[in-house]
PDB file of C-alpha atoms in Angstrom:
ATOM      1  CA  GLY D   1      -2.046 -10.176  11.983  1.00 81.00           C
ATOM      2  CA  ASP D   2      -3.382  -6.829  11.726  1.00 87.00           C
ATOM      3  CA  SER D   3      -0.799  -4.034   9.306  1.00 92.00           C
ATOM      4  CA  VAL D   4      -1.214  -0.737   7.187  1.00 95.00           C
ATOM      5  CA  THR D   5       0.794  -0.864   3.994  1.00 96.00           C
ATOM      6  CA  GLN D   6       1.797   2.872   2.688  1.00 95.00           C
ATOM      7  CA  MET D   7       2.638   3.490  -1.283  1.00 89.00           C
ATOM      8  CA  GLU D   8       6.635   4.266  -0.806  1.00 87.00           C
ATOM      9  CA  GLY D   9       8.296   7.833  -1.563  1.00 87.00           C
ATOM     10  CA  PRO D  10       9.260  10.490  -1.697  1.00 95.00           C
ATOM     11  CA  VAL D  11       6.427  11.423  -3.492  1.00 96.00           C
ATOM     12  CA  THR D  12       7.214  14.547  -5.216  1.00 97.00           C
ATOM     13  CA  LEU D  13       4.705  17.495  -6.582  1.00 97.00           C
ATOM     14  CA  SER D  14       4.930  21.144  -7.831  1.00 97.00           C
ATOM     15  CA  GLU D  15       2.908  23.238  -5.815  1.00 97.00           C
ATOM     16  CA  GLU D  16      -1.023  23.023  -6.405  1.00 97.00           C
ATOM     17  CA  ALA D  17      -0.390  19.931  -8.053  1.00 98.00           C
ATOM     18  CA  PHE D  18      -3.349  17.055  -6.582  1.00 98.00           C
ATOM     19  CA  LEU D  19      -2.180  14.787  -4.207  1.00 97.00           C
ATOM     20  CA  THR D  20      -3.299  10.788  -3.612  1.00 97.00           C
ATOM     21  CA  ILE D  21      -1.306   8.633  -0.661  1.00 97.00           C
ATOM     22  CA  ASN D  22      -2.543   5.485  -0.921  1.00 97.00           C
ATOM     23  CA  CYS D  23      -3.261   3.542   2.016  1.00 97.00           C
ATOM     24  CA  THR D  24      -4.652  -0.300   2.710  1.00 97.00           C
ATOM     25  CA  TYR D  25      -5.117  -1.680   5.341  1.00 96.00           C
ATOM     26  CA  THR D  26      -4.912  -5.371   7.306  1.00 94.00           C
ATOM     27  CA  ALA D  27      -6.891  -5.749  10.551  1.00 90.00           C
ATOM     28  CA  THR D  28      -9.490  -8.441  11.877  1.00 84.00           C
ATOM     29  CA  GLY D  29     -12.534  -6.043  13.429  1.00 81.00           C
ATOM     30  CA  TYR D  30     -13.507  -2.611  12.193  1.00 84.00           C
ATOM     31  CA  PRO D  31     -10.397  -0.044  13.547  1.00 90.00           C
ATOM     32  CA  SER D  32     -10.787   3.352  13.762  1.00 89.00           C
ATOM     33  CA  LEU D  33      -8.279   5.039  10.550  1.00 93.00           C
ATOM     34  CA  PHE D  34      -6.038   7.812  10.852  1.00 93.00           C
ATOM     35  CA  TRP D  35      -3.837  10.151   8.795  1.00 96.00           C
ATOM     36  CA  TYR D  36      -1.270  11.573  11.024  1.00 95.00           C
ATOM     37  CA  VAL D  37       1.538  13.844   9.799  1.00 96.00           C
ATOM     38  CA  GLN D  38       5.140  14.620  11.262  1.00 93.00           C
ATOM     39  CA  TYR D  39       7.602  17.750  10.051  1.00 91.00           C
ATOM     40  CA  PRO D  40      10.990  17.818  10.337  1.00 86.00           C
ATOM     41  CA  GLY D  41      12.394  17.451  14.024  1.00 80.00           C
ATOM     42  CA  GLU D  42       9.037  17.357  15.235  1.00 82.00           C
ATOM     43  CA  GLY D  43       6.639  14.847  16.749  1.00 84.00           C
ATOM     44  CA  LEU D  44       3.460  13.295  15.221  1.00 90.00           C
ATOM     45  CA  GLN D  45       0.198  15.736  15.149  1.00 92.00           C
ATOM     46  CA  LEU D  46      -3.039  14.163  14.063  1.00 91.00           C
ATOM     47  CA  LEU D  47      -4.325  15.115  10.617  1.00 95.00           C
ATOM     48  CA  LEU D  48      -7.720  13.828  10.190  1.00 94.00           C
ATOM     49  CA  LYS D  49      -9.905  10.210  11.549  1.00 92.00           C
ATOM     50  CA  ALA D  50     -12.292   7.998  10.494  1.00 93.00           C
ATOM     51  CA  THR D  51     -14.042   5.719  13.442  1.00 89.00           C
ATOM     52  CA  LYS D  52     -16.502   3.490  10.691  1.00 90.00           C
ATOM     53  CA  ALA D  53     -16.877   2.817   7.379  1.00 93.00           C
ATOM     54  CA  ASP D  54     -18.030   5.221   4.701  1.00 95.00           C
ATOM     55  CA  ASP D  55     -16.884   8.060   7.204  1.00 95.00           C
ATOM     56  CA  LYS D  56     -14.842  10.764   5.664  1.00 97.00           C
ATOM     57  CA  GLY D  57     -12.234  12.854   7.600  1.00 96.00           C
ATOM     58  CA  SER D  58     -10.747  16.010   5.921  1.00 97.00           C
ATOM     59  CA  ASN D  59      -8.860  18.604   8.119  1.00 96.00           C
ATOM     60  CA  LYS D  60      -6.692  21.599   6.458  1.00 95.00           C
ATOM     61  CA  GLY D  61      -8.194  21.019   2.964  1.00 97.00           C
ATOM     62  CA  PHE D  62      -7.009  16.442   3.591  1.00 98.00           C
ATOM     63  CA  GLU D  63      -9.023  14.342   3.154  1.00 98.00           C
ATOM     64  CA  ALA D  64      -9.321  10.910   4.004  1.00 98.00           C
ATOM     65  CA  THR D  65     -12.402   8.240   3.576  1.00 98.00           C
ATOM     66  CA  TYR D  66     -13.055   4.621   4.933  1.00 97.00           C
ATOM     67  CA  ARG D  67     -13.700   2.585   2.579  1.00 96.00           C
ATOM     68  CA  LYS D  68     -14.877  -1.199   3.643  1.00 94.00           C
ATOM     69  CA  GLU D  69     -14.674  -2.706   0.957  1.00 94.00           C
ATOM     70  CA  THR D  70     -11.411  -2.038  -0.551  1.00 95.00           C
ATOM     71  CA  THR D  71      -9.669  -1.830   2.489  1.00 96.00           C
ATOM     72  CA  SER D  72      -8.450   1.189   1.906  1.00 97.00           C
ATOM     73  CA  PHE D  73      -7.990   5.247   3.494  1.00 98.00           C
ATOM     74  CA  HIS D  74      -6.159   7.275   0.654  1.00 98.00           C
ATOM     75  CA  LEU D  75      -5.435  10.587   1.319  1.00 98.00           C
ATOM     76  CA  GLU D  76      -6.066  13.045  -1.131  1.00 98.00           C
ATOM     77  CA  LYS D  77      -6.109  17.135  -1.220  1.00 98.00           C
ATOM     78  CA  GLY D  78      -6.190  18.574  -4.286  1.00 97.00           C
ATOM     79  CA  SER D  79      -3.786  21.494  -4.331  1.00 96.00           C
ATOM     80  CA  VAL D  80      -0.538  21.313  -1.862  1.00 97.00           C
ATOM     81  CA  GLN D  81       1.674  23.615  -0.730  1.00 97.00           C
ATOM     82  CA  VAL D  82       5.394  23.701  -0.225  1.00 96.00           C
ATOM     83  CA  SER D  83       4.361  24.041   3.972  1.00 95.00           C
ATOM     84  CA  ASP D  84       2.419  20.331   3.203  1.00 97.00           C
ATOM     85  CA  SER D  85       5.856  18.798   3.054  1.00 97.00           C
ATOM     86  CA  ALA D  86       6.355  16.184   5.802  1.00 96.00           C
ATOM     87  CA  VAL D  87       6.388  12.438   6.244  1.00 95.00           C
ATOM     88  CA  TYR D  88       2.532  11.414   6.421  1.00 97.00           C
ATOM     89  CA  PHE D  89       1.577   8.134   8.321  1.00 96.00           C
ATOM     90  CA  CYS D  90      -1.239   5.977   8.078  1.00 97.00           C
ATOM     91  CA  ALA D  91      -2.522   4.363  11.163  1.00 94.00           C
ATOM     92  CA  LEU D  92      -5.387   2.114  12.727  1.00 92.00           C
ATOM     93  CA  THR D  93      -6.691   1.051  16.270  1.00 87.00           C
ATOM     94  CA  TYR D  94      -9.186  -0.589  17.815  1.00 74.00           C
ATOM     95  CA  SER D  95     -10.159  -0.819  22.013  1.00 62.00           C
ATOM     96  CA  TYR D  96     -10.827  -4.029  22.387  1.00 61.00           C
ATOM     97  CA  ASN D  97      -6.851  -4.264  21.420  1.00 56.00           C
ATOM     98  CA  THR D  98      -5.368  -1.454  23.618  1.00 63.00           C
ATOM     99  CA  ASP D  99      -5.934   1.282  21.375  1.00 72.00           C
ATOM    100  CA  LYS D 100      -2.487   0.897  20.312  1.00 83.00           C
ATOM    101  CA  LEU D 101      -1.728   2.475  17.156  1.00 88.00           C
ATOM    102  CA  ILE D 102      -0.448   0.245  14.117  1.00 91.00           C
ATOM    103  CA  PHE D 103       1.449   2.226  11.682  1.00 94.00           C
ATOM    104  CA  GLY D 104       2.130   2.131   7.843  1.00 95.00           C
ATOM    105  CA  THR D 105       5.895   2.819   7.615  1.00 94.00           C
ATOM    106  CA  GLY D 106       5.021   6.685   6.577  1.00 95.00           C
ATOM    107  CA  THR D 107       5.061   8.615   2.881  1.00 96.00           C
ATOM    108  CA  ARG D 108       7.154  12.026   2.185  1.00 96.00           C
ATOM    109  CA  LEU D 109       6.015  14.287   0.801  1.00 97.00           C
ATOM    110  CA  GLN D 110       8.205  17.098  -1.202  1.00 97.00           C
ATOM    111  CA  VAL D 111       6.276  20.384  -2.813  1.00 97.00           C
ATOM    112  CA  PHE D 112       8.334  22.866  -4.435  1.00 96.00           C
ATOM    113  CA  PRO D 113       7.965  25.718  -5.646  1.00 95.00           C
TER     114      PRO D 113
ATOM    115  CA  GLU V   1      -4.595  23.566  26.371  1.00 54.00           C
ATOM    116  CA  THR V   2      -0.729  22.255  27.218  1.00 66.00           C
ATOM    117  CA  GLY V   3       0.116  19.954  24.401  1.00 85.00           C
ATOM    118  CA  VAL V   4       1.816  16.930  25.600  1.00 92.00           C
ATOM    119  CA  THR V   5       6.389  17.641  26.777  1.00 93.00           C
ATOM    120  CA  GLN V   6       8.436  14.709  26.411  1.00 95.00           C
ATOM    121  CA  SER V   7      12.279  16.170  28.006  1.00 96.00           C
ATOM    122  CA  PRO V   8      14.855  15.814  27.447  1.00 96.00           C
ATOM    123  CA  THR V   9      15.017  16.562  23.882  1.00 95.00           C
ATOM    124  CA  HIS V  10      18.271  15.010  23.252  1.00 96.00           C
ATOM    125  CA  LEU V  11      20.325  12.809  25.060  1.00 95.00           C
ATOM    126  CA  ILE V  12      23.695  10.437  24.194  1.00 98.00           C
ATOM    127  CA  LYS V  13      23.794   6.974  26.487  1.00 98.00           C
ATOM    128  CA  THR V  14      26.931   4.437  27.002  1.00 98.00           C
ATOM    129  CA  ARG V  15      25.853   0.855  26.158  1.00 98.00           C
ATOM    130  CA  GLY V  16      24.812  -1.176  29.289  1.00 97.00           C
ATOM    131  CA  GLN V  17      23.327   2.512  31.030  1.00 98.00           C
ATOM    132  CA  GLN V  18      19.793   3.031  31.838  1.00 98.00           C
ATOM    133  CA  VAL V  19      17.975   5.462  31.169  1.00 98.00           C
ATOM    134  CA  THR V  20      14.881   7.364  32.270  1.00 98.00           C
ATOM    135  CA  LEU V  21      12.321   9.517  29.547  1.00 98.00           C
ATOM    136  CA  ARG V  22       9.921  11.925  31.285  1.00 97.00           C
ATOM    137  CA  CYS V  23       6.435  12.902  29.498  1.00 96.00           C
ATOM    138  CA  SER V  24       3.592  15.324  31.141  1.00 93.00           C
ATOM    139  CA  SER V  25      -0.202  14.139  29.081  1.00 88.00           C
ATOM    140  CA  GLN V  26      -2.398  17.318  28.458  1.00 83.00           C
ATOM    141  CA  SER V  27      -5.193  17.837  30.085  1.00 81.00           C
ATOM    142  CA  GLY V  28      -7.725  15.495  31.383  1.00 81.00           C
ATOM    143  CA  HIS V  29      -6.299  12.590  28.732  1.00 85.00           C
ATOM    144  CA  ASN V  30      -5.668   9.641  30.891  1.00 85.00           C
ATOM    145  CA  THR V  31      -4.876   7.157  28.865  1.00 88.00           C
ATOM    146  CA  VAL V  32      -0.759   7.213  27.767  1.00 92.00           C
ATOM    147  CA  SER V  33       0.749   5.432  25.384  1.00 93.00           C
ATOM    148  CA  TRP V  34       4.969   4.652  24.547  1.00 96.00           C
ATOM    149  CA  TYR V  35       6.333   4.456  20.961  1.00 96.00           C
ATOM    150  CA  GLN V  36       9.917   3.902  19.577  1.00 97.00           C
ATOM    151  CA  GLN V  37      10.407   5.612  16.432  1.00 93.00           C
ATOM    152  CA  ALA V  38      13.655   4.013  14.065  1.00 93.00           C
ATOM    153  CA  LEU V  39      14.894   6.521  11.323  1.00 89.00           C
ATOM    154  CA  GLY V  40      12.963   6.092   8.547  1.00 86.00           C
ATOM    155  CA  GLN V  41      10.094   3.977  10.236  1.00 89.00           C
ATOM    156  CA  GLY V  42       7.094   4.135  11.014  1.00 90.00           C
ATOM    157  CA  PRO V  43       6.228   4.550  15.437  1.00 93.00           C
ATOM    158  CA  GLN V  44       5.975   1.359  16.765  1.00 95.00           C
ATOM    159  CA  PHE V  45       4.177   0.325  20.039  1.00 94.00           C
ATOM    160  CA  ILE V  46       5.602  -0.323  23.323  1.00 96.00           C
ATOM    161  CA  PHE V  47       3.238   0.105  26.147  1.00 94.00           C
ATOM    162  CA  GLN V  48       0.155   1.560  27.140  1.00 92.00           C
ATOM    163  CA  TYR V  49      -0.890   2.865  30.487  1.00 91.00           C
ATOM    164  CA  TYR V  50      -4.723   3.959  31.284  1.00 87.00           C
ATOM    165  CA  ARG V  51      -4.950   4.639  35.165  1.00 85.00           C
ATOM    166  CA  GLU V  52      -2.078   4.070  37.005  1.00 89.00           C
ATOM    167  CA  GLU V  53      -1.703   0.555  35.647  1.00 91.00           C
ATOM    168  CA  GLU V  54      -0.301  -0.668  32.151  1.00 90.00           C
ATOM    169  CA  ASN V  55      -2.908  -2.057  29.989  1.00 86.00           C
ATOM    170  CA  GLY V  56      -1.178  -3.414  27.231  1.00 88.00           C
ATOM    171  CA  ARG V  57       2.755  -3.834  25.522  1.00 92.00           C
ATOM    172  CA  GLY V  58       3.924  -4.738  22.880  1.00 92.00           C
ATOM    173  CA  ASN V  59       6.948  -6.590  21.416  1.00 92.00           C
ATOM    174  CA  PHE V  60       9.575  -5.096  23.683  1.00 96.00           C
ATOM    175  CA  PRO V  61      11.536  -6.787  26.328  1.00 96.00           C
ATOM    176  CA  PRO V  62      10.875  -6.378  30.386  1.00 96.00           C
ATOM    177  CA  ARG V  63      13.753  -4.386  30.058  1.00 97.00           C
ATOM    178  CA  PHE V  64      11.488  -1.084  28.881  1.00 98.00           C
ATOM    179  CA  SER V  65       8.891  -0.450  31.307  1.00 96.00           C
ATOM    180  CA  GLY V  66       6.604   2.351  32.044  1.00 96.00           C
ATOM    181  CA  LEU V  67       5.171   4.144  35.404  1.00 95.00           C
ATOM    182  CA  GLN V  68       1.874   6.404  35.464  1.00 93.00           C
ATOM    183  CA  PHE V  69       1.527   9.169  38.213  1.00 91.00           C
ATOM    184  CA  PRO V  70      -1.916  10.241  39.123  1.00 89.00           C
ATOM    185  CA  ASN V  71      -1.422  13.501  37.527  1.00 85.00           C
ATOM    186  CA  TYR V  72      -1.003  11.393  34.378  1.00 83.00           C
ATOM    187  CA  SER V  73       2.544  12.156  33.291  1.00 91.00           C
ATOM    188  CA  SER V  74       4.702   9.088  32.626  1.00 95.00           C
ATOM    189  CA  GLU V  75       8.201   7.762  32.746  1.00 97.00           C
ATOM    190  CA  LEU V  76       9.458   5.175  30.715  1.00 98.00           C
ATOM    191  CA  ASN V  77      12.789   3.174  31.485  1.00 98.00           C
ATOM    192  CA  VAL V  78      14.951   1.683  29.387  1.00 98.00           C
ATOM    193  CA  ASN V  79      17.913  -1.347  31.493  1.00 97.00           C
ATOM    194  CA  ALA V  80      20.522  -2.144  29.642  1.00 98.00           C
ATOM    195  CA  LEU V  81      20.664  -0.054  27.064  1.00 98.00           C
ATOM    196  CA  GLU V  82      21.589  -1.828  23.552  1.00 98.00           C
ATOM    197  CA  LEU V  83      22.518  -0.307  20.003  1.00 97.00           C
ATOM    198  CA  ASP V  84      19.427  -0.540  18.495  1.00 96.00           C
ATOM    199  CA  ASP V  85      17.683   1.050  21.301  1.00 97.00           C
ATOM    200  CA  SER V  86      19.059   4.214  19.708  1.00 97.00           C
ATOM    201  CA  ALA V  87      15.200   5.838  18.381  1.00 97.00           C
ATOM    202  CA  LEU V  88      13.109   8.462  18.567  1.00 94.00           C
ATOM    203  CA  TYR V  89      10.491   7.989  21.466  1.00 96.00           C
ATOM    204  CA  LEU V  90       6.989   9.338  21.290  1.00 95.00           C
ATOM    205  CA  CYS V  91       5.191   9.694  24.233  1.00 95.00           C
ATOM    206  CA  ALA V  92       1.075  10.262  23.226  1.00 93.00           C
ATOM    207  CA  SER V  93      -1.702  11.017  25.235  1.00 91.00           C
ATOM    208  CA  SER V  94      -5.740  10.107  25.217  1.00 86.00           C
ATOM    209  CA  PRO V  95      -9.039  10.584  26.632  1.00 83.00           C
ATOM    210  CA  TYR V  96     -10.751   7.378  27.014  1.00 76.00           C
ATOM    211  CA  PRO V  97     -11.643   5.508  24.631  1.00 73.00           C
ATOM    212  CA  THR V  98      -8.296   6.608  22.316  1.00 70.00           C
ATOM    213  CA  GLU V  99     -10.495   5.049  19.063  1.00 66.00           C
ATOM    214  CA  ASN V 100     -12.523   7.829  19.308  1.00 72.00           C
ATOM    215  CA  TYR V 101     -10.311  10.914  20.126  1.00 74.00           C
ATOM    216  CA  GLY V 102      -6.963   9.984  18.197  1.00 74.00           C
ATOM    217  CA  TYR V 103      -3.203  10.257  20.357  1.00 85.00           C
ATOM    218  CA  THR V 104      -1.746  14.140  20.989  1.00 88.00           C
ATOM    219  CA  PHE V 105       2.056  13.186  20.381  1.00 92.00           C
ATOM    220  CA  GLY V 106       4.658  14.687  22.510  1.00 93.00           C
ATOM    221  CA  SER V 107       7.771  15.699  20.285  1.00 92.00           C
ATOM    222  CA  GLY V 108       9.888  12.841  21.706  1.00 94.00           C
ATOM    223  CA  THR V 109      13.402  12.375  22.855  1.00 96.00           C
ATOM    224  CA  ARG V 110      15.653  11.574  20.770  1.00 95.00           C
ATOM    225  CA  LEU V 111      18.361   8.237  22.234  1.00 97.00           C
ATOM    226  CA  THR V 112      22.028   7.926  20.700  1.00 97.00           C
ATOM    227  CA  VAL V 113      23.081   4.644  22.476  1.00 98.00           C
ATOM    228  CA  VAL V 114      26.614   4.570  21.923  1.00 97.00           C
TER     229      VAL V 114
END
């Protein structure tokens, strides 16, 4: 079945370091891909999305490129801040499958000053 | 935009009881989904409603049921609560089709079953 695999956390970085959080997926079709972020005690916020191969989603300095050949959607940021500390979820969906989101298990990011 | 609002934020129930969780969708969003997020896990899809009809269901038993109202607000009902139902329940709304827009999530209801 369809699934999303994320790198295990926590990822611990110093402020201004480069961030990569790996995400790969298994899907029978061509899904849309998303990154969501969850701050402590809160629900999920959509961070960025890409709806077809080679699309690049970007928001707040974060980027991810939809790579069909490697079935990946890795999240990157050039310079992280303490305020980026949160749990990041990679997810996929497609409309012929009820639009349900299939999430990875999440990756916790901790950024220290 | 008012976002997605869920109530209550926390509640504690006893095993065997019934619970109703409520969700007010973001204005203009006609699709609503409910997710269960166990501690340390990613959210799991419970079901989705589109224009007041159930439009898909995840791997949850029938004691999980829902409603969507004409104003697109929604309820999640869980009967015969079990200890494993303790989780954060997230409501999410979207315009249709979701794959083009992504969901807007509420802050969730933390349910504890004792």
